[in-house]
Tab-separated table of C-alpha atoms and ligand atoms in Angstrom:
chain	number	residue	atom	x	y	z
A	230	UNK	CA	-1.706	-42.706	-60.297
A	231	UNK	CA	-1.524	-46.461	-59.923
A	232	UNK	CA	-1.900	-48.763	-56.917
A	233	UNK	CA	-0.501	-52.291	-56.658
A	234	UNK	CA	-0.565	-54.669	-53.706
A	235	UNK	CA	1.180	-57.823	-52.582
A	236	UNK	CA	1.154	-60.092	-49.577
A	237	UNK	CA	4.428	-59.797	-47.647
A	238	UNK	CA	3.801	-62.270	-44.825
A	239	UNK	CA	1.591	-63.286	-41.939
A	240	UNK	CA	1.257	-62.138	-38.339
A	241	UNK	CA	-0.835	-64.028	-35.786
A	242	UNK	CA	-2.505	-65.975	-38.565
A	243	UNK	CA	-3.479	-62.829	-40.506
A	244	UNK	CA	-2.011	-61.814	-43.842
A	245	UNK	CA	0.046	-58.625	-44.023
A	246	UNK	CA	-0.289	-56.788	-47.327
A	247	UNK	CA	1.878	-54.064	-48.827
A	248	UNK	CA	0.285	-51.398	-51.040
A	249	UNK	CA	2.373	-49.312	-53.452
A	250	UNK	CA	1.070	-46.020	-54.857
A	251	UNK	CA	2.937	-44.525	-57.794
A	252	UNK	CA	2.436	-40.920	-58.918
A	253	UNK	CA	3.373	-39.493	-62.299
A	254	UNK	CA	6.096	-37.167	-60.961
A	255	UNK	CA	8.358	-39.790	-59.451
A	256	UNK	CA	6.824	-40.169	-55.996
A	257	UNK	CA	6.194	-43.767	-54.978
A	258	UNK	CA	4.953	-44.746	-51.523
A	259	UNK	CA	4.628	-48.236	-50.098
A	260	UNK	CA	2.780	-48.971	-46.881
A	261	UNK	CA	1.365	-51.911	-44.935
A	262	UNK	CA	-2.058	-52.623	-43.521
A	263	UNK	CA	-0.087	-53.549	-40.369
A	264	UNK	CA	0.163	-50.329	-38.348
A	265	UNK	CA	-0.481	-48.209	-41.491
A	266	UNK	CA	3.319	-48.408	-41.706
A	267	UNK	CA	4.991	-46.403	-44.490
A	268	UNK	CA	7.835	-48.722	-45.479
A	269	UNK	CA	9.295	-46.818	-48.429
A	270	UNK	CA	8.882	-43.315	-49.827
A	271	UNK	CA	10.662	-42.509	-53.075
A	272	UNK	CA	10.969	-38.931	-54.351
A	273	UNK	CA	13.374	-37.241	-56.827
A	274	UNK	CA	16.416	-35.179	-55.856
A	275	UNK	CA	17.383	-31.947	-57.651
A	276	UNK	CA	18.880	-34.051	-60.510
A	277	UNK	CA	15.718	-36.149	-60.738
A	278	UNK	CA	17.336	-39.160	-59.068
A	279	UNK	CA	14.679	-41.307	-57.388
A	280	UNK	CA	15.683	-42.454	-53.890
A	281	UNK	CA	13.993	-43.638	-50.709
A	282	UNK	CA	13.736	-40.966	-47.968
A	283	UNK	CA	12.332	-42.982	-45.054
A	284	UNK	CA	13.671	-45.727	-42.790
A	285	UNK	CA	12.004	-49.099	-43.063
A	286	UNK	CA	12.346	-52.794	-43.736
A	287	UNK	CA	11.385	-55.029	-46.655
A	288	UNK	CA	9.989	-57.811	-44.467
A	289	UNK	CA	7.494	-58.037	-41.629
A	290	UNK	CA	9.801	-59.977	-39.294
A	291	UNK	CA	12.209	-57.045	-38.983
A	292	UNK	CA	9.336	-54.714	-38.113
A	293	UNK	CA	8.284	-57.036	-35.306
A	294	UNK	CA	11.822	-57.533	-33.998
A	295	UNK	CA	13.582	-54.205	-34.550
A	296	UNK	CA	11.261	-51.359	-35.494
A	297	UNK	CA	11.203	-48.280	-33.229
A	298	UNK	CA	7.820	-47.365	-34.774
A	299	UNK	CA	9.302	-46.858	-38.260
A	300	UNK	CA	6.573	-45.323	-40.466
A	301	UNK	CA	3.744	-46.287	-38.141
A	302	UNK	CA	0.577	-44.681	-36.875
A	303	UNK	CA	0.993	-44.586	-33.074
A	304	UNK	CA	-1.709	-44.383	-30.393
A	305	UNK	CA	-4.406	-44.444	-29.028
A	306	UNK	CA	-2.222	-41.862	-27.272
A	307	UNK	CA	1.000	-40.842	-29.033
A	308	UNK	CA	3.916	-40.156	-26.744
A	309	UNK	CA	4.119	-40.924	-23.073
A	310	UNK	CA	1.553	-41.047	-20.253
A	311	UNK	CA	3.221	-40.645	-16.866
A	312	UNK	CA	3.285	-43.912	-14.929
A	313	UNK	CA	0.712	-45.237	-17.383
A	314	UNK	CA	-2.204	-43.786	-15.473
A	315	UNK	CA	-4.864	-41.111	-15.742
A	316	UNK	CA	-8.222	-40.261	-14.246
A	317	UNK	CA	-11.327	-39.578	-16.331
A	318	UNK	CA	-14.649	-38.628	-14.728
A	319	UNK	CA	-13.376	-39.832	-11.354
A	320	UNK	CA	-12.314	-43.269	-12.665
A	321	UNK	CA	-8.645	-44.226	-12.498
A	322	UNK	CA	-7.112	-46.017	-15.471
A	323	UNK	CA	-3.849	-47.973	-15.319
A	324	UNK	CA	-2.076	-49.004	-18.511
A	325	UNK	CA	1.066	-50.835	-19.537
A	326	UNK	CA	4.362	-49.273	-18.463
A	327	UNK	CA	6.134	-50.267	-21.671
A	328	UNK	CA	8.805	-47.563	-21.446
A	329	UNK	CA	10.451	-47.589	-18.032
A	330	UNK	CA	7.913	-46.284	-15.538
A	331	UNK	CA	5.744	-44.760	-18.282
A	332	UNK	CA	3.299	-45.754	-21.003
A	333	UNK	CA	4.538	-45.065	-24.580
A	334	UNK	CA	2.752	-44.889	-27.937
A	335	UNK	CA	-0.383	-46.778	-26.951
A	336	UNK	CA	1.212	-49.589	-24.963
A	337	UNK	CA	2.497	-53.086	-25.619
A	338	UNK	CA	0.246	-53.593	-28.657
A	339	UNK	CA	-0.587	-50.095	-29.823
A	340	UNK	CA	-2.150	-49.101	-33.121
A	341	UNK	CA	1.245	-49.633	-34.810
A	342	UNK	CA	0.906	-53.347	-34.105
A	343	UNK	CA	-2.600	-54.116	-35.336
A	344	UNK	CA	-3.781	-54.927	-38.841
A	345	UNK	CA	-6.130	-52.271	-40.197
A	346	UNK	CA	-8.747	-52.830	-42.862
A	347	UNK	CA	-7.714	-51.068	-46.037
A	348	UNK	CA	-9.663	-49.766	-48.996
A	349	UNK	CA	-8.140	-47.903	-51.910
A	350	UNK	CA	-9.570	-45.048	-53.973
A	351	UNK	CA	-7.930	-43.741	-57.128
A	352	UNK	CA	-8.529	-40.612	-59.151
A	353	UNK	CA	-6.598	-39.026	-62.024
A	354	UNK	CA	-4.161	-37.027	-59.932
A	355	UNK	CA	-4.490	-38.555	-56.474
A	356	UNK	CA	-4.914	-41.856	-54.699
A	357	UNK	CA	-6.209	-42.624	-51.229
A	358	UNK	CA	-5.474	-45.465	-48.832
A	359	UNK	CA	-8.349	-45.598	-46.358
A	360	UNK	CA	-7.488	-47.581	-43.225
A	361	UNK	CA	-10.137	-48.405	-40.634
A	362	UNK	CA	-9.848	-50.129	-37.268
A	363	UNK	CA	-12.358	-50.775	-34.485
A	364	UNK	CA	-10.493	-50.515	-31.175
A	365	UNK	CA	-12.525	-52.367	-28.534
A	366	UNK	CA	-13.354	-50.947	-25.093
A	367	UNK	CA	-10.423	-51.624	-22.756
A	368	UNK	CA	-7.879	-52.253	-25.511
A	369	UNK	CA	-4.489	-51.494	-23.927
A	370	UNK	CA	-6.430	-50.143	-20.944
A	371	UNK	CA	-8.193	-47.321	-22.825
A	372	UNK	CA	-11.952	-46.821	-22.310
A	373	UNK	CA	-14.531	-46.803	-25.071
A	374	UNK	CA	-15.191	-48.663	-28.280
A	375	UNK	CA	-13.378	-46.347	-30.689
A	376	UNK	CA	-13.871	-46.329	-34.472
A	377	UNK	CA	-10.698	-45.132	-36.149
A	378	UNK	CA	-9.981	-44.025	-39.701
A	379	UNK	CA	-6.620	-43.107	-41.155
A	380	UNK	CA	-6.496	-41.725	-44.698
A	381	UNK	CA	-3.282	-41.364	-46.680
A	382	UNK	CA	-3.849	-39.166	-49.748
A	383	UNK	CA	-1.004	-39.188	-52.263
A	384	UNK	CA	-1.051	-36.586	-55.066
A	385	UNK	CA	0.756	-36.058	-58.357
A	386	UNK	CA	2.193	-32.879	-56.785
A	387	UNK	CA	4.372	-35.143	-54.598
A	388	UNK	CA	2.284	-34.532	-51.461
A	389	UNK	CA	1.168	-36.920	-48.733
A	390	UNK	CA	-1.802	-35.851	-46.623
A	391	UNK	CA	-2.494	-37.845	-43.453
A	392	UNK	CA	-5.905	-37.466	-41.817
A	393	UNK	CA	-7.251	-39.215	-38.734
A	394	UNK	CA	-10.855	-39.480	-37.622
A	395	UNK	CA	-12.073	-41.039	-34.409
A	396	UNK	CA	-15.422	-41.503	-32.661
A	397	UNK	CA	-16.250	-43.270	-29.390
A	398	UNK	CA	-19.244	-44.735	-27.580
A	399	UNK	CA	-18.053	-43.357	-24.232
A	400	UNK	CA	-15.637	-40.737	-22.961
A	401	UNK	CA	-12.013	-41.618	-23.711
A	402	UNK	CA	-8.705	-40.066	-24.710
A	403	UNK	CA	-7.252	-39.995	-28.245
A	404	UNK	CA	-4.180	-38.395	-29.826
A	405	UNK	CA	-2.650	-40.052	-32.903
A	406	UNK	CA	0.419	-39.315	-34.971
A	407	UNK	CA	2.623	-40.831	-37.653
A	408	UNK	CA	6.114	-41.885	-36.659
A	409	UNK	CA	7.914	-41.893	-40.027
A	410	UNK	CA	11.686	-41.406	-39.906
A	411	UNK	CA	12.723	-39.018	-42.706
A	412	UNK	CA	16.201	-38.727	-44.252
A	413	UNK	CA	16.225	-36.476	-47.349
A	414	UNK	CA	19.754	-37.451	-48.459
A	415	UNK	CA	18.257	-40.496	-50.184
A	416	UNK	CA	18.768	-44.162	-49.248
A	417	UNK	CA	20.094	-42.929	-45.876
A	418	UNK	CA	23.506	-42.324	-47.499
A	419	UNK	CA	24.218	-39.636	-44.870
A	420	UNK	CA	22.851	-38.855	-41.431
A	421	UNK	CA	20.431	-35.958	-40.922
A	422	UNK	CA	22.937	-33.870	-38.965
A	423	UNK	CA	23.509	-31.579	-41.959
A	424	UNK	CA	19.790	-31.231	-42.676
A	425	UNK	CA	18.466	-27.709	-42.080
A	426	UNK	CA	15.268	-27.562	-40.056
A	427	UNK	CA	12.831	-24.683	-39.633
A	428	UNK	CA	9.981	-24.844	-37.070
A	429	UNK	CA	7.559	-21.982	-36.426
A	430	UNK	CA	7.698	-22.342	-32.650
A	431	UNK	CA	8.607	-19.986	-29.769
A	432	UNK	CA	8.232	-22.580	-26.989
A	433	UNK	CA	9.046	-26.217	-26.338
A	434	UNK	CA	8.043	-28.535	-23.517
A	435	UNK	CA	10.613	-29.182	-20.814
A	436	UNK	CA	11.132	-32.913	-20.206
A	437	UNK	CA	12.171	-34.760	-17.062
A	438	UNK	CA	14.676	-37.618	-16.916
A	439	UNK	CA	11.934	-40.033	-17.982
A	440	UNK	CA	11.257	-37.823	-21.050
A	441	UNK	CA	7.922	-36.823	-19.515
A	442	UNK	CA	6.733	-33.209	-19.871
A	443	UNK	CA	7.216	-31.336	-16.585
A	444	UNK	CA	4.439	-28.916	-17.558
A	445	UNK	CA	6.865	-26.008	-18.072
A	446	UNK	CA	7.168	-24.386	-21.479
A	447	UNK	CA	10.678	-23.129	-22.240
A	448	UNK	CA	11.495	-20.251	-24.603
A	449	UNK	CA	13.542	-21.279	-27.639
A	450	UNK	CA	15.286	-17.853	-27.746
A	451	UNK	CA	19.065	-18.154	-27.578
A	452	UNK	CA	19.060	-21.962	-27.517
A	453	UNK	CA	19.604	-24.835	-29.958
A	454	UNK	CA	15.796	-25.200	-29.882
A	455	UNK	CA	15.323	-21.977	-31.864
A	456	UNK	CA	14.464	-23.241	-35.350
A	457	UNK	CA	12.499	-20.146	-36.331
A	458	UNK	CA	15.059	-19.006	-38.884
A	459	UNK	CA	16.397	-22.437	-39.735
A	460	UNK	CA	19.167	-24.363	-38.023
A	461	UNK	CA	21.295	-27.439	-38.689
A	462	UNK	CA	20.073	-30.499	-36.824
A	463	UNK	CA	23.700	-31.029	-35.725
A	464	UNK	CA	23.341	-28.108	-33.299
A	465	UNK	CA	21.275	-30.349	-30.998
A	466	UNK	CA	23.800	-33.132	-30.408
A	467	UNK	CA	26.533	-30.472	-30.105
A	468	UNK	CA	24.529	-28.401	-27.620
A	469	UNK	CA	25.355	-28.211	-23.908
A	470	UNK	CA	21.738	-27.287	-23.104
A	471	UNK	CA	20.552	-29.629	-20.337
A	472	UNK	CA	17.473	-30.566	-22.378
A	473	UNK	CA	19.550	-31.627	-25.403
A	474	UNK	CA	21.773	-33.706	-23.156
A	475	UNK	CA	18.838	-35.221	-21.276
A	476	UNK	CA	17.274	-36.322	-24.586
A	477	UNK	CA	20.360	-38.385	-25.322
A	478	UNK	CA	22.303	-35.591	-27.063
A	479	UNK	CA	19.752	-34.402	-29.582
A	480	UNK	CA	16.051	-33.637	-29.667
A	481	UNK	CA	13.090	-35.676	-28.429
A	482	UNK	CA	10.887	-32.706	-27.607
A	483	UNK	CA	7.399	-31.417	-28.257
A	484	UNK	CA	7.455	-27.955	-29.872
A	485	UNK	CA	4.368	-25.773	-29.443
A	486	UNK	CA	3.528	-24.452	-32.920
A	487	UNK	CA	2.798	-20.736	-33.227
A	488	UNK	CA	0.232	-21.575	-35.892
A	489	UNK	CA	0.838	-18.185	-37.499
A	490	UNK	CA	2.209	-19.507	-40.759
A	491	UNK	CA	2.168	-22.553	-42.973
A	492	UNK	CA	4.216	-24.521	-43.653
A	493	UNK	CA	4.835	-24.776	-39.933
A	494	UNK	CA	7.894	-26.900	-40.550
A	495	UNK	CA	10.487	-27.155	-43.345
A	496	UNK	CA	13.364	-29.592	-43.704
A	497	UNK	CA	16.071	-29.077	-46.360
A	498	UNK	CA	18.932	-31.287	-47.487
A	499	UNK	CA	21.669	-29.306	-49.296
A	500	UNK	CA	23.310	-32.527	-50.525
A	501	UNK	CA	20.260	-33.758	-52.471
A	502	UNK	CA	18.280	-30.544	-52.916
A	503	UNK	CA	15.205	-32.262	-51.449
A	504	UNK	CA	12.907	-30.311	-49.138
A	505	UNK	CA	9.961	-31.377	-46.991
A	506	UNK	CA	7.313	-28.883	-45.909
A	507	UNK	CA	4.764	-29.760	-43.241
A	508	UNK	CA	1.375	-28.131	-42.678
A	509	UNK	CA	-0.843	-29.304	-39.828
A	510	UNK	CA	-3.914	-28.451	-37.747
A	511	UNK	CA	-2.210	-29.913	-34.666
A	512	UNK	CA	-0.896	-27.661	-31.853
A	513	UNK	CA	2.452	-29.398	-31.417
A	514	UNK	CA	5.124	-31.469	-33.131
A	515	UNK	CA	7.543	-33.863	-31.447
A	516	UNK	CA	10.980	-33.633	-33.053
A	517	UNK	CA	12.897	-36.858	-32.515
A	518	UNK	CA	16.390	-37.100	-34.025
A	519	UNK	CA	16.866	-40.879	-33.601
A	520	UNK	CA	19.144	-40.388	-30.609
A	521	UNK	CA	18.342	-43.934	-29.463
A	522	UNK	CA	18.526	-45.639	-32.884
A	523	UNK	CA	21.255	-48.164	-32.186
A	524	UNK	CA	21.433	-51.904	-32.655
A	525	UNK	CA	22.886	-54.707	-34.679
A	526	UNK	CA	20.446	-54.708	-37.586
A	527	UNK	CA	20.216	-53.388	-41.140
A	528	UNK	CA	17.663	-50.817	-42.280
A	529	UNK	CA	16.445	-50.380	-45.894
A	530	UNK	CA	18.241	-53.624	-46.685
A	531	UNK	CA	21.798	-52.384	-46.334
A	532	UNK	CA	22.102	-49.470	-43.902
A	533	UNK	CA	23.460	-50.158	-40.416
A	534	UNK	CA	21.313	-48.764	-37.624
A	535	UNK	CA	22.974	-45.675	-36.179
A	536	UNK	CA	22.051	-42.553	-34.239
A	537	UNK	CA	20.858	-39.489	-36.152
A	538	UNK	CA	20.030	-41.563	-39.228
A	539	UNK	CA	16.655	-39.837	-39.558
A	540	UNK	CA	14.285	-37.388	-37.913
A	541	UNK	CA	10.636	-37.752	-36.945
A	542	UNK	CA	8.110	-34.901	-37.049
A	543	UNK	CA	5.232	-36.266	-34.998
A	544	UNK	CA	2.441	-33.707	-35.302
A	545	UNK	CA	0.006	-34.147	-32.396
A	546	UNK	CA	-1.432	-32.669	-29.239
A	547	UNK	CA	0.954	-32.292	-26.309
A	548	UNK	CA	2.172	-35.583	-24.811
A	549	UNK	CA	0.701	-36.580	-21.419
A	550	UNK	CA	-1.996	-33.917	-21.911
A	551	UNK	CA	-4.488	-35.946	-19.842
A	552	UNK	CA	-2.294	-35.273	-16.802
A	553	UNK	CA	-1.777	-31.567	-17.624
A	554	UNK	CA	-5.095	-29.651	-17.569
A	555	UNK	CA	-3.451	-26.581	-19.160
A	556	UNK	CA	-2.450	-28.578	-22.279
A	557	UNK	CA	-4.921	-28.855	-25.202
A	558	UNK	CA	-7.384	-31.592	-24.252
A	559	UNK	CA	-7.131	-35.113	-25.661
A	560	UNK	CA	-10.516	-36.096	-24.218
A	561	UNK	CA	-13.056	-37.379	-26.762
A	562	UNK	CA	-16.666	-37.813	-25.686
A	563	UNK	CA	-19.518	-39.761	-27.261
A	564	UNK	CA	-21.013	-37.666	-30.081
A	565	UNK	CA	-17.736	-35.794	-30.724
A	566	UNK	CA	-15.321	-36.400	-33.605
A	567	UNK	CA	-11.546	-36.423	-33.355
A	568	UNK	CA	-9.894	-35.021	-36.492
A	569	UNK	CA	-6.224	-34.463	-37.298
A	570	UNK	CA	-4.673	-33.218	-40.552
A	571	UNK	CA	-1.037	-33.103	-41.650
A	572	UNK	CA	0.285	-32.461	-45.182
A	573	UNK	CA	3.835	-33.347	-46.206
A	574	UNK	CA	4.962	-31.650	-49.457
A	575	UNK	CA	8.135	-32.923	-51.138
A	576	UNK	CA	9.990	-30.473	-53.426
A	577	UNK	CA	13.510	-29.771	-54.695
A	578	UNK	CA	15.626	-26.595	-54.559
B	97	G6D	C1	12.409	-43.163	-27.783
B	97	G6D	O1	12.046	-41.155	-26.551
B	97	G6D	C2	11.966	-41.720	-27.836
B	97	G6D	C3	10.557	-41.629	-28.342
B	97	G6D	O2	10.173	-40.270	-28.472
B	97	G6D	C4	10.472	-42.327	-29.692
B	97	G6D	O3	9.159	-42.267	-30.154
B	97	G6D	C5	10.908	-43.776	-29.520
B	97	G6D	O4	12.218	-43.842	-29.023
B	97	G6D	C6	10.913	-44.506	-30.859
B	97	G6D	O5	11.684	-43.816	-26.787
């Protein structure tokens, strides 16, 4: 393993640095201390061809101007909070409504838009990028001084493990995820519509027109949401199911993981032979198929932004859980530790 770094620009008077980790079996990952953003992820296809399988930019300005959370850690609360408000121990909190009438991905300046401290650790067959950030009490309207740690572990077995730790000095809410957009065809040469996706999930969360969970869990049986035995992503945009249509003709839904088998999720690309397997300790995963990825800008240097160019697998607790007592709790109290684990394994078939 080897790690190199280089300054790629400045934001708000602070330097932004890119770190590149190179494994011995072809995997190379580059990320920024800004938002822990994964900007490039190179893995081999079945012929050994090394290509990038994530959406990103090669400059910081494009991230600021165009990025829909490409590659970023999002939070303090991933997903939406209805009307940007919640009550904790009888106190009402009101936060930015940065997505229509709702709060999304930690607000106007969420964790994807701050510069984290970064230390590196290297061993023979793995390397770690250890990001830390002290989120002050009241940041984006969230209570508590929260100490955050994100660790990316990259191995010579072409795996990426993402772990989050969080502690607080007073009761708060916390639910982080990574918002990387994957496209296993390589260099986004095709959309993900022909990718095959498998998710070990019997239920998904019904969304309202604002993409907020209604609280109802819907059965995947007999719908385009049934990924238990594998299904082409294209089935979503082609589906007449009201939830596929409501999401902008695709998926933007939390799936409740059965947690009976690992990997919980598998993505396959017949064209390249690449596969991605996901294991996690989280109870849910939001599948987003880039239904809203449109705009007049280039991604990865030469790819025009277009819908269905990639898919996100945002492992997390259920969105808006603070307003749904029957969802797994996102409350973190003083003396408790928040911990989240997700492993991405890249293989070929
Ligand atoms: C859209 O609804 C989707 C979100 O799920 C996604 O995270 C965002 O675009 C990037 O708002």
